[in-house]
C-alpha positions as a Markdown table, in Angstrom:
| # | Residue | x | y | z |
|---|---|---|---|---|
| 1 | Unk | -19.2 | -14.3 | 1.2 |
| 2 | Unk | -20.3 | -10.9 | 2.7 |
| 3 | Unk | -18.0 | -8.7 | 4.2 |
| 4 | Unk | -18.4 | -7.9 | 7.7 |
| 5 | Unk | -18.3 | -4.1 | 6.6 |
| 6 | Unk | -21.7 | -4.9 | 4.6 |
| 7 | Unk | -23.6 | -7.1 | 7.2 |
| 8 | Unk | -23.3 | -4.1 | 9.7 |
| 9 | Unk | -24.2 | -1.6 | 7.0 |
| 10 | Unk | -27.0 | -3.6 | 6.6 |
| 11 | Unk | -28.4 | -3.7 | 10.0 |
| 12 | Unk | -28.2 | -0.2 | 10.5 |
| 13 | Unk | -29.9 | 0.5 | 7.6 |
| 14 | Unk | -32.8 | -1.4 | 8.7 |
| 15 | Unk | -33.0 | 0.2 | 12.2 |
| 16 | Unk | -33.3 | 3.4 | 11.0 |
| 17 | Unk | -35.9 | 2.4 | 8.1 |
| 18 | Unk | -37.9 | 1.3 | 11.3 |
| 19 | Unk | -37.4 | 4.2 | 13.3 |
| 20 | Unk | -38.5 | 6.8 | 10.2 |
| 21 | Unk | -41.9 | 4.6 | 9.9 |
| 22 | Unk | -40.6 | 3.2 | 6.6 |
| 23 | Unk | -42.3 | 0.0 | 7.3 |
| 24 | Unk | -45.9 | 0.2 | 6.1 |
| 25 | Unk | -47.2 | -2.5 | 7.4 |
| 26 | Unk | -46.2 | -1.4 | 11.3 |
| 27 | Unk | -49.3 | -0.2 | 13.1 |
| 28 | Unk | -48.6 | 2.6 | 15.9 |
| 29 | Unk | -48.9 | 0.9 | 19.6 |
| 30 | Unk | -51.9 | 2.0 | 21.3 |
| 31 | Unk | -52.2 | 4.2 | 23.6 |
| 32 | Unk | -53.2 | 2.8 | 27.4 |
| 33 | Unk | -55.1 | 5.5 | 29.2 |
| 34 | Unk | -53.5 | 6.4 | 32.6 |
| 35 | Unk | -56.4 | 5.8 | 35.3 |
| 36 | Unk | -55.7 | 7.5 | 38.7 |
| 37 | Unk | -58.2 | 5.7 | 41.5 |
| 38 | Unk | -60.1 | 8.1 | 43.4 |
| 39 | Unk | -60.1 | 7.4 | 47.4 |
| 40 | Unk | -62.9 | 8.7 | 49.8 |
| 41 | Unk | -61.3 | 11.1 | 52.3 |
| 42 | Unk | -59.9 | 9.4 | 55.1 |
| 43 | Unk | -60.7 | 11.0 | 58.5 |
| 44 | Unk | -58.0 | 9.8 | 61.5 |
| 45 | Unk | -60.1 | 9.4 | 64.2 |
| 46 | Unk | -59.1 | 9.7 | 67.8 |
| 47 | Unk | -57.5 | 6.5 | 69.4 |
| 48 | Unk | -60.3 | 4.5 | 71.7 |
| 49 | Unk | -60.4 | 4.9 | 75.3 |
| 50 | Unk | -59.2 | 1.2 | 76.8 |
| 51 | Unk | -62.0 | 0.7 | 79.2 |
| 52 | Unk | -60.6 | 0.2 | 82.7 |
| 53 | Unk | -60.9 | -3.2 | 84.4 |
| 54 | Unk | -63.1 | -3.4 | 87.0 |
| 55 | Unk | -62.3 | -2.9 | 90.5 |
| 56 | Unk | -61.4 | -5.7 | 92.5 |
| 57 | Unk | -63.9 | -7.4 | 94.3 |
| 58 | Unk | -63.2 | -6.6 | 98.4 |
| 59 | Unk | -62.2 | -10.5 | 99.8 |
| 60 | Unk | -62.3 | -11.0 | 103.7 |
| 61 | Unk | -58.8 | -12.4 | 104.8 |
| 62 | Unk | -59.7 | -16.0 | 105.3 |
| 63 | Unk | -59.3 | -16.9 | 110.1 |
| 64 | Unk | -56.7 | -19.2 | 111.2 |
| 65 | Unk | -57.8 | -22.3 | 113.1 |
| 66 | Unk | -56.9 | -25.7 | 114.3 |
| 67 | Unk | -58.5 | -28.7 | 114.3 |
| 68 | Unk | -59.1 | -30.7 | 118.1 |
| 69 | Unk | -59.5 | -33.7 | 116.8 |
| 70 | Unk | -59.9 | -35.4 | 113.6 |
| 71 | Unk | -63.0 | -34.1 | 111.7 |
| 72 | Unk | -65.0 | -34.8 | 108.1 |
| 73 | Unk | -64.9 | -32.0 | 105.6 |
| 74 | Unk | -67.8 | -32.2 | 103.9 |
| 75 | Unk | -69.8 | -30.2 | 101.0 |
| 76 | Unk | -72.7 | -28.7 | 103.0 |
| 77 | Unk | -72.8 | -27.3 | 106.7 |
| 78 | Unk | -74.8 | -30.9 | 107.4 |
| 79 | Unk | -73.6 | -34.1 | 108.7 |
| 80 | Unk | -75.8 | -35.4 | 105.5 |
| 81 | Unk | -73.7 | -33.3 | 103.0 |
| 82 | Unk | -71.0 | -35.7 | 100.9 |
| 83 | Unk | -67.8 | -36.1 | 102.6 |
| 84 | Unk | -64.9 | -34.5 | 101.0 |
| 85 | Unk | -62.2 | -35.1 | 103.0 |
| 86 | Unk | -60.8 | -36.0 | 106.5 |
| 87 | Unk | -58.4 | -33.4 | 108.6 |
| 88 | Unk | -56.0 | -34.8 | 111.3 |
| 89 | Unk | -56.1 | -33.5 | 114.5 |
| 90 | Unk | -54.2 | -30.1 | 115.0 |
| 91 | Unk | -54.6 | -29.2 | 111.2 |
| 92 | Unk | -54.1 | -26.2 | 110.3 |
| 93 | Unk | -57.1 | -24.6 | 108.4 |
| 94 | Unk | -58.1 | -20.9 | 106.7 |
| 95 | Unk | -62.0 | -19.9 | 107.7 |
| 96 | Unk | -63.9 | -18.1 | 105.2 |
| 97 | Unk | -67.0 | -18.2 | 107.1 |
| 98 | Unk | -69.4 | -19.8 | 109.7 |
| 99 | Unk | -73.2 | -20.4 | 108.8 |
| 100 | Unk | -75.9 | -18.6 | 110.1 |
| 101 | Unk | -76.4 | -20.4 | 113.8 |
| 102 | Unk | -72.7 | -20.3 | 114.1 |
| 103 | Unk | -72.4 | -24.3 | 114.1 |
| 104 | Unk | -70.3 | -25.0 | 110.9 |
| 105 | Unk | -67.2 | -23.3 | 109.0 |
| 106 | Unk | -67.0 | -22.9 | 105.2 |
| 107 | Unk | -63.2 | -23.2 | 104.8 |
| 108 | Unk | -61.0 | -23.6 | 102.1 |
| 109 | Unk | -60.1 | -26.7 | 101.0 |
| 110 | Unk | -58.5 | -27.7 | 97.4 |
| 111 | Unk | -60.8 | -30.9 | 97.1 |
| 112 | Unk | -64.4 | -29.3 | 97.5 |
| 113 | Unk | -66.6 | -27.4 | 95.1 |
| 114 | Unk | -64.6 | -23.8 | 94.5 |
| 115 | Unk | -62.4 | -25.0 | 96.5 |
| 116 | Unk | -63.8 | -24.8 | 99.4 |
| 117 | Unk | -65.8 | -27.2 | 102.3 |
| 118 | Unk | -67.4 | -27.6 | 105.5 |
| 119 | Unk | -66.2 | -28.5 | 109.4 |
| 120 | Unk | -67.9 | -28.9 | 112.6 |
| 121 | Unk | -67.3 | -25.5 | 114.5 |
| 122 | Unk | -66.7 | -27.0 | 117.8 |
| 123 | Unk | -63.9 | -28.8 | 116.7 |
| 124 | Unk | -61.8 | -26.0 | 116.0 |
| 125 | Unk | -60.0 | -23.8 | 117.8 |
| 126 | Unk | -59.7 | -20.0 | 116.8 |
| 127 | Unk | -58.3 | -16.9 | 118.6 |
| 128 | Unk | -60.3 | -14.8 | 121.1 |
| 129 | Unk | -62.0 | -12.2 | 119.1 |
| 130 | Unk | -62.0 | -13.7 | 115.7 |
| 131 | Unk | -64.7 | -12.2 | 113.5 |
| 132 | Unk | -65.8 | -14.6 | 111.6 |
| 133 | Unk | -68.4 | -13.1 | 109.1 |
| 134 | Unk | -71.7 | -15.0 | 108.4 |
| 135 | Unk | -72.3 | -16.3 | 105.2 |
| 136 | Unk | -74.4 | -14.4 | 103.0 |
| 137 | Unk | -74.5 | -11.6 | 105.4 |
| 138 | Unk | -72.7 | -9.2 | 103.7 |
| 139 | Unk | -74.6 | -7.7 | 100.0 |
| 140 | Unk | -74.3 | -10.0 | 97.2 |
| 141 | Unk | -72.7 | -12.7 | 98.4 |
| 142 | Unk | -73.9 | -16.5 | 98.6 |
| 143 | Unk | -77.3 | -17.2 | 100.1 |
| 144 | Unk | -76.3 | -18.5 | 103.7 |
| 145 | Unk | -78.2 | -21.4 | 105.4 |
| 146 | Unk | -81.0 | -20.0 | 107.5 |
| 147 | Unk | -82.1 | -22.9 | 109.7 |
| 148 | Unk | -80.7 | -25.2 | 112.2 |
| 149 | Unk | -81.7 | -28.3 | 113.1 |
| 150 | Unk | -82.1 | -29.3 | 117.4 |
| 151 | Unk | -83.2 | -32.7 | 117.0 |
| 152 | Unk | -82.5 | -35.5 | 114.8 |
| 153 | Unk | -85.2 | -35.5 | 112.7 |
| 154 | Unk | -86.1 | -37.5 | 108.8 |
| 155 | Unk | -86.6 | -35.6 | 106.3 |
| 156 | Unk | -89.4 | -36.8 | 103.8 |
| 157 | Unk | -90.7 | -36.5 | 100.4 |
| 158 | Unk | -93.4 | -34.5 | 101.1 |
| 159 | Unk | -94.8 | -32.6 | 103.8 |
| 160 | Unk | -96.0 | -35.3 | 106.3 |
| 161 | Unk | -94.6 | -39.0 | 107.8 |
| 162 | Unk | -96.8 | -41.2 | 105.5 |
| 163 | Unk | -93.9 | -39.9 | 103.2 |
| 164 | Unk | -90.6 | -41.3 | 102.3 |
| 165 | Unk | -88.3 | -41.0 | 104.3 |
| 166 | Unk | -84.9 | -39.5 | 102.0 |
| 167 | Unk | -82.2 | -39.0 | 104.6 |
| 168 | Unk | -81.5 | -38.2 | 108.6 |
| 169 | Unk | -80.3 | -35.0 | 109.7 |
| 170 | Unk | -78.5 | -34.1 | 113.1 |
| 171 | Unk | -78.5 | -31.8 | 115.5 |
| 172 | Unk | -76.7 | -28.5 | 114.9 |
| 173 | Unk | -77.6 | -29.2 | 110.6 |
| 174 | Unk | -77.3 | -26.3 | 108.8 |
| 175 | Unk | -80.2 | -26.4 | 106.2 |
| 176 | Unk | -81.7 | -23.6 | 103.7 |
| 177 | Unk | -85.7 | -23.1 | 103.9 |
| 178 | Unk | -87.4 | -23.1 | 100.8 |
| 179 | Unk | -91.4 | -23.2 | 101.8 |
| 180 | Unk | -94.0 | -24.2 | 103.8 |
| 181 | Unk | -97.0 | -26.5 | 103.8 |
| 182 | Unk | -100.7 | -24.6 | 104.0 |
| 183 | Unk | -100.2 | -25.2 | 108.2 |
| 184 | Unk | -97.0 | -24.4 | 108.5 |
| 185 | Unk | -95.9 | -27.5 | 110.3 |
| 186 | Unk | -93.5 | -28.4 | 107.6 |
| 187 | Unk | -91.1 | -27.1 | 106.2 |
| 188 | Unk | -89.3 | -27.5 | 102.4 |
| 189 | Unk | -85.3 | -27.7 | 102.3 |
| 190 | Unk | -83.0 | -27.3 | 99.9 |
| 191 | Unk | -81.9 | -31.6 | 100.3 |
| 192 | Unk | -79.5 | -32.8 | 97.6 |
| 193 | Unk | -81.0 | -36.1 | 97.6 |
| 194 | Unk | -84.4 | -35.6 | 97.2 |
| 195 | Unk | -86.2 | -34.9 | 94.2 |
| 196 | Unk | -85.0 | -31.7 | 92.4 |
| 197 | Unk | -82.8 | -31.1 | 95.3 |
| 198 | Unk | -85.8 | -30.7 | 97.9 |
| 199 | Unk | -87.4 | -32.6 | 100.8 |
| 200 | Unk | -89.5 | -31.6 | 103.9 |
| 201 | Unk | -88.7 | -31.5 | 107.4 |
| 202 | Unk | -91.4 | -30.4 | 110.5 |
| 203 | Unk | -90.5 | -27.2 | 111.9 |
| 204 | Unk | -90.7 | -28.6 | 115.3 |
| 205 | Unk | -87.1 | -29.6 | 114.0 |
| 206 | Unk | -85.7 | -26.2 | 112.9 |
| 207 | Unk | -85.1 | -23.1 | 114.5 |
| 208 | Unk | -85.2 | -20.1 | 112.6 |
| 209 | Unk | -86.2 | -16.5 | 112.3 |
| 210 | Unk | -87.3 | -16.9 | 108.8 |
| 211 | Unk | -90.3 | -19.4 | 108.8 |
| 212 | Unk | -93.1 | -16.6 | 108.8 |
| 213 | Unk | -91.8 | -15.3 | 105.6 |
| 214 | Unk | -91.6 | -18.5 | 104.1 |
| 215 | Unk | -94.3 | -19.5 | 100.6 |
| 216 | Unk | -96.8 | -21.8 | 100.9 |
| 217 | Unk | -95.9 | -24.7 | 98.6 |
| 218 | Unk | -98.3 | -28.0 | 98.0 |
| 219 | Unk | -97.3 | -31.4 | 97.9 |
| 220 | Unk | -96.9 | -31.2 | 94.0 |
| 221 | Unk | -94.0 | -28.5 | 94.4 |
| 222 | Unk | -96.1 | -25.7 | 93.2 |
| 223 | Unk | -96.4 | -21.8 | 95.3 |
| 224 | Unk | -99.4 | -21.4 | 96.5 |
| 225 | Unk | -99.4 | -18.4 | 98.9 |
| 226 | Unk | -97.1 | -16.2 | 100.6 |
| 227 | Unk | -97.6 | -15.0 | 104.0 |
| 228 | Unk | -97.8 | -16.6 | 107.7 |
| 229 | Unk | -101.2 | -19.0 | 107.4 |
| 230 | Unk | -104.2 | -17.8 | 109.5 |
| 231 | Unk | -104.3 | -21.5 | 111.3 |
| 232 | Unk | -102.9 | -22.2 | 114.4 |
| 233 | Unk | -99.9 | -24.8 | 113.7 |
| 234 | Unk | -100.3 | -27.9 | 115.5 |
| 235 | Unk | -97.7 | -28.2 | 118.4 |
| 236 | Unk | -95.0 | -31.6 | 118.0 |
| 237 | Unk | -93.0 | -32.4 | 121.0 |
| 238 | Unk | -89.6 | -33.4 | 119.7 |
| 239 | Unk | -88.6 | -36.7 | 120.4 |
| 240 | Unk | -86.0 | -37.0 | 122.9 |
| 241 | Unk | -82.9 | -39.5 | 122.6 |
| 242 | Unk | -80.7 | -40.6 | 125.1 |
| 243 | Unk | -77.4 | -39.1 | 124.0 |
| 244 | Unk | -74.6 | -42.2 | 122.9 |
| 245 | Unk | -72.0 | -43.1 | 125.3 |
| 246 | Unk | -68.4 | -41.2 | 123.9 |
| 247 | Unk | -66.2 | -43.2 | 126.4 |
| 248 | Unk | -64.8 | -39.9 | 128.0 |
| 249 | Unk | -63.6 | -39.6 | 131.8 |
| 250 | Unk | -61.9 | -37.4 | 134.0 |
| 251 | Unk | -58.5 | -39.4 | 133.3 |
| 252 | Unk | -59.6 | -39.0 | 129.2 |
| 253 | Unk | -61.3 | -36.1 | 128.7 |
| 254 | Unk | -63.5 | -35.9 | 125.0 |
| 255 | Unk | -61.3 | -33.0 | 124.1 |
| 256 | Unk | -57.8 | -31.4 | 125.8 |
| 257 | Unk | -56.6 | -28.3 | 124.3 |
| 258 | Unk | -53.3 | -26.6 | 125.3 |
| 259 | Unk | -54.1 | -22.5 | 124.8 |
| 260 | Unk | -51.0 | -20.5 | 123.6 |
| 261 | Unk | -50.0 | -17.1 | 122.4 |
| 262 | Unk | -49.0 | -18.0 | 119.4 |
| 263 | Unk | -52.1 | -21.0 | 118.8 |
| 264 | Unk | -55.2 | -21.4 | 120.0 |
| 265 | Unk | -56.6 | -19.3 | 122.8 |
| 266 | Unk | -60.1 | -20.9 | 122.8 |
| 267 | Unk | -62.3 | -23.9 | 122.3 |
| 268 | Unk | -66.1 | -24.6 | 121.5 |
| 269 | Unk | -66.6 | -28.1 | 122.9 |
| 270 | Unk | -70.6 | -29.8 | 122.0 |
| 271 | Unk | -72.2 | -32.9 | 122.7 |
| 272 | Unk | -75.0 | -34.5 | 124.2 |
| 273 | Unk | -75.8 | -36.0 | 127.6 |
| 274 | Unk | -79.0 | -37.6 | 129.1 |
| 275 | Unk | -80.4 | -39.5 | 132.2 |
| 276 | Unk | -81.8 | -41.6 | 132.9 |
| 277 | Unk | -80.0 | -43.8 | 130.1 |
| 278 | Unk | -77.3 | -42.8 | 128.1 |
| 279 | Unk | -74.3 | -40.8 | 128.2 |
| 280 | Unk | -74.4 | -38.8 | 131.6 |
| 281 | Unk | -71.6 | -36.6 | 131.5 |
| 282 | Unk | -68.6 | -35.4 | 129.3 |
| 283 | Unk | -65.3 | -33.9 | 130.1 |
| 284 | Unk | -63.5 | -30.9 | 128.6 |
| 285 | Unk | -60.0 | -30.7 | 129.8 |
| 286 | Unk | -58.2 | -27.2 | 129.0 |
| 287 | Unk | -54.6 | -25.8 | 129.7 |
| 288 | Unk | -55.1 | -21.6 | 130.1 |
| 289 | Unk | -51.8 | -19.3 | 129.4 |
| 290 | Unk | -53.6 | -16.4 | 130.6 |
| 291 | Unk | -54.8 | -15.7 | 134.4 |
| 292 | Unk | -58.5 | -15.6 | 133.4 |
| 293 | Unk | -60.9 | -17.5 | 131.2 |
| 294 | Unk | -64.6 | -16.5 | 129.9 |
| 295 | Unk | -67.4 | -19.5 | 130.3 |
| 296 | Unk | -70.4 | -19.6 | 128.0 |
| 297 | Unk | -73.0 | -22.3 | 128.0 |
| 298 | Unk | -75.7 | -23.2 | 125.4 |
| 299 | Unk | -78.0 | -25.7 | 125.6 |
| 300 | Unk | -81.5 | -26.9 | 124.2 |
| 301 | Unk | -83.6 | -30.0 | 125.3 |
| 302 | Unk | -86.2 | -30.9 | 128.4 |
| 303 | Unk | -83.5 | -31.3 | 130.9 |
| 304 | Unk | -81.2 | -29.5 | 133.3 |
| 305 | Unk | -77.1 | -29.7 | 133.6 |
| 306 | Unk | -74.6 | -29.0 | 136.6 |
| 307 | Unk | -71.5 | -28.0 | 135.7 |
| 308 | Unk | -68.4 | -28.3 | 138.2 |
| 309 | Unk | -64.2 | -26.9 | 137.3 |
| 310 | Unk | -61.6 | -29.3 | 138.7 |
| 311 | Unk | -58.2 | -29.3 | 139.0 |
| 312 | Unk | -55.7 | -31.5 | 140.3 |
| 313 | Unk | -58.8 | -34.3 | 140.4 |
| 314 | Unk | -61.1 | -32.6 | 142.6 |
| 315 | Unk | -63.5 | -30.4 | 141.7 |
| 316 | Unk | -63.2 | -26.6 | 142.7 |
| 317 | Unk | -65.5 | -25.0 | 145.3 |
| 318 | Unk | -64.8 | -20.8 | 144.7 |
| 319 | Unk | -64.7 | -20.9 | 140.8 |
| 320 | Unk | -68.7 | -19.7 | 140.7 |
| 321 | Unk | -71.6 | -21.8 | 138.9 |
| 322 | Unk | -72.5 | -21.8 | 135.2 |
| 323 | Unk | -76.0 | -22.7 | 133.9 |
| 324 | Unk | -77.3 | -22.6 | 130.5 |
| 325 | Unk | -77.5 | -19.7 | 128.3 |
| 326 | Unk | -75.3 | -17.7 | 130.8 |
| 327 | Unk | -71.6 | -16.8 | 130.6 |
| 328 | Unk | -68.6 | -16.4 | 133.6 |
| 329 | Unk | -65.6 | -14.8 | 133.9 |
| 330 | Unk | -63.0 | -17.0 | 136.1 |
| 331 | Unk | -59.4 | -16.2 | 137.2 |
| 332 | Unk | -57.4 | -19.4 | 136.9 |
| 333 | Unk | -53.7 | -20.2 | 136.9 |
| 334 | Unk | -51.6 | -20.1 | 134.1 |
| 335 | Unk | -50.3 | -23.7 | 132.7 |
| 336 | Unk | -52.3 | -25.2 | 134.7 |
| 337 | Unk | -54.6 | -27.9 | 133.6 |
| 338 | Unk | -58.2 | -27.6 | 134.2 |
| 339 | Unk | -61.2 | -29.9 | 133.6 |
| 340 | Unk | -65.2 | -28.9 | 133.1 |
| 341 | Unk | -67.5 | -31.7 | 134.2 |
| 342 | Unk | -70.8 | -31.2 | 132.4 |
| 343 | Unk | -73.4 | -33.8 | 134.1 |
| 344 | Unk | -77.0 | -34.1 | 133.3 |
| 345 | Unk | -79.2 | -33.5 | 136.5 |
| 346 | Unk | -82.3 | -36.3 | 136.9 |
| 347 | Unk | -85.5 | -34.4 | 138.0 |
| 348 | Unk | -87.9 | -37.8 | 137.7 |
| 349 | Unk | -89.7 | -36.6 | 134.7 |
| 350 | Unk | -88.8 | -39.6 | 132.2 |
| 351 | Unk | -85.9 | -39.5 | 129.8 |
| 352 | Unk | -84.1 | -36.2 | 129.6 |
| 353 | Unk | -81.6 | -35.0 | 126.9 |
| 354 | Unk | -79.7 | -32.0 | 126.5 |
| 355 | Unk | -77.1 | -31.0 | 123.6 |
| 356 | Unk | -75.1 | -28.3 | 124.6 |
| 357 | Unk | -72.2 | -26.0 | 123.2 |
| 358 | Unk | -69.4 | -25.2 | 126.0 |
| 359 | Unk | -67.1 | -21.9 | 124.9 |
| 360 | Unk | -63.8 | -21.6 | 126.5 |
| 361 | Unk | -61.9 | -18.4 | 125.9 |
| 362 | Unk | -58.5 | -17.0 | 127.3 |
| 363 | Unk | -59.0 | -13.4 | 128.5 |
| 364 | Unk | -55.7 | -11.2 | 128.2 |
């Protein structure tokens, strides 16, 4: 057996043997050259300007009104555009804008397009001196409606009434011109159910400022000029319709609005009336809170209208006379209830029709 003293003297021996390089056969460890990596200069370069947002685009503060009666909300400023919605009478609603003859208000409304729609000016009520801008009027907003329709009136396929017929449109219709035909008697609309979105219309129909600056468009859709055409249009009489019956009397007026401080202060009240056939008259009953009112009447058609004021059921003799296209101041009392009798006057000339727009406003 080896001693423990040996086996250690042993080990050590070979250690050192190892150490000295007494091992032949050991070949030296290579050496591993040491490679330092070179890096392009790095140049710190000055922190990026965060480009500021842009400023805010300027909104109008949507106008207060109220509903006088239960009313469609509908897509378009037209009694043809989709109906969105109905609103209850005394509803609440935000104006953005009114179109461009003043006859319809874009509102907002969660359930149209953009959240927004389109009600019937006249019923709603808005505060004396409301500015309520017209849309499109102001630089790069939305392309506001540039006609209005006074008579009911088809519109077609094309530009003449061997065509289609695609839809009706009313009186008071907002609609956007597109073109004209070679005479100038017709006029293309922007229509959402005609073909690509278009259908024609006689300008009898329209009014507008706009028509002499209007293309010239063919039958097939395609420009063909610009200008006013050198032709003298031919002249349509609009077709008058007796106005349809809207069961209104002195004891229940079509509309009764109670004017407040703090609620409405005015009312635009239209409708038709006719004679010899049809609906006659109309009454507007109102309730002031101010000592004065101002009157305005507008009216188209081929007849004439009397207007009369009444109070306590008898018409007033000292309150002055209105006619159309004028306006009147009248002093009146407070909380009192008032009623305007419009009534179309017979001259013997056939059927006559009128559509007219009454404005009531409190004067402070």
């Amino acid at each position: 057996m080896i001693s423990k003293t040996k086996l250690i003297f042993a080990l050590a021996t070979l250690i050192v043997g190892a150490a000295c390089g007494s091992n032949p056969t050991a070949q030296p460890a290579p050496t591993i050259p040491l490679v330092t990596a070179t890096l392009p200069p790095t140049s710190t370069l000055p922190p990026s300007e965060t480009p500021l947002p842009p400023p805010p685009t300027s909104t109008l503060t949507p106008i207060e009104g109220m509903t006088t009666t239960q009313v469609n909300v509908r897509a378009e400023p037209s009694t043809n555009g989709a109906t969105l919605g109905i609103l209850t009478p005394s509803a609440k609603v935000q104006i953005l804008a009114k179109d461009s003859g003043g006859n319809w208000f874009q509102i907002l409304y969660v359930q149209g397009t953009d959240g927004k729609g389109w009600i019937a000016a006249q019923y709603v009520q808005v505060a004396v001196g409301a500015e309520i801008p017209v849309l499109g009027a102001a630089a790069g907003s939305e392309s506001a409606p540039n006609g209005v329709i006074i008579q009911q009136v088809n519109v077609r396929s094309g530009p003449g009434t061997d065509f289609n017929s695609l839809g009706i449109l009313n009186p008071q219709d907002a609609v956007t011109l597109i073109g004209k035909d070679s005479n100038g008697t017709w006029l293309q609309i922007e229509f959402a159910s005609g073909p690509d979105g278009k259908g024609w219309v006689t300008a009898a129909y329209v009014k507008s400022n706009e028509m002499g600056n209007l293309p010239i468009v063919s039958q097939t859709g395609d420009v063909v000029g610009t200008g006013t055409p050198t032709g003298i249009p031919a002249t349509i009489t609009p077709t008058v319709i007796a106005a349809t019956d809207n069961g209104d009397s002195a004891s229940s007026p079509a509309v009764n609005v109670v004017f407040s401080p703090s609620g409405s202060s005015s009312l635009i009240y239209t409708s038709d009336v006719s004679v010899p056939q049809g609906d006659s008259e109309d009454w507007i009953a109102f309730t002031p809170y101010t000592s004065a009112i101002e009157m305005q009447l507008d009216c188209v058609g081929n007849g004439n209208l009397h207007i009369e004021l009444w109070q306590n059921s008898a018409p007033l003799s000292n309150w002055g006379s209105l006619e159309c296209g004028g306006k009147l101041g009248v002093n009146v009392t407070a909380g009192q209830p008032y009623l305007v009798r419009v009534q179309a006057m017979a001259s013997g000339n056939g059927l006559e029709s009128v559509r007219f727009t009454l404005n009531i406003a409190s004067v402070r």
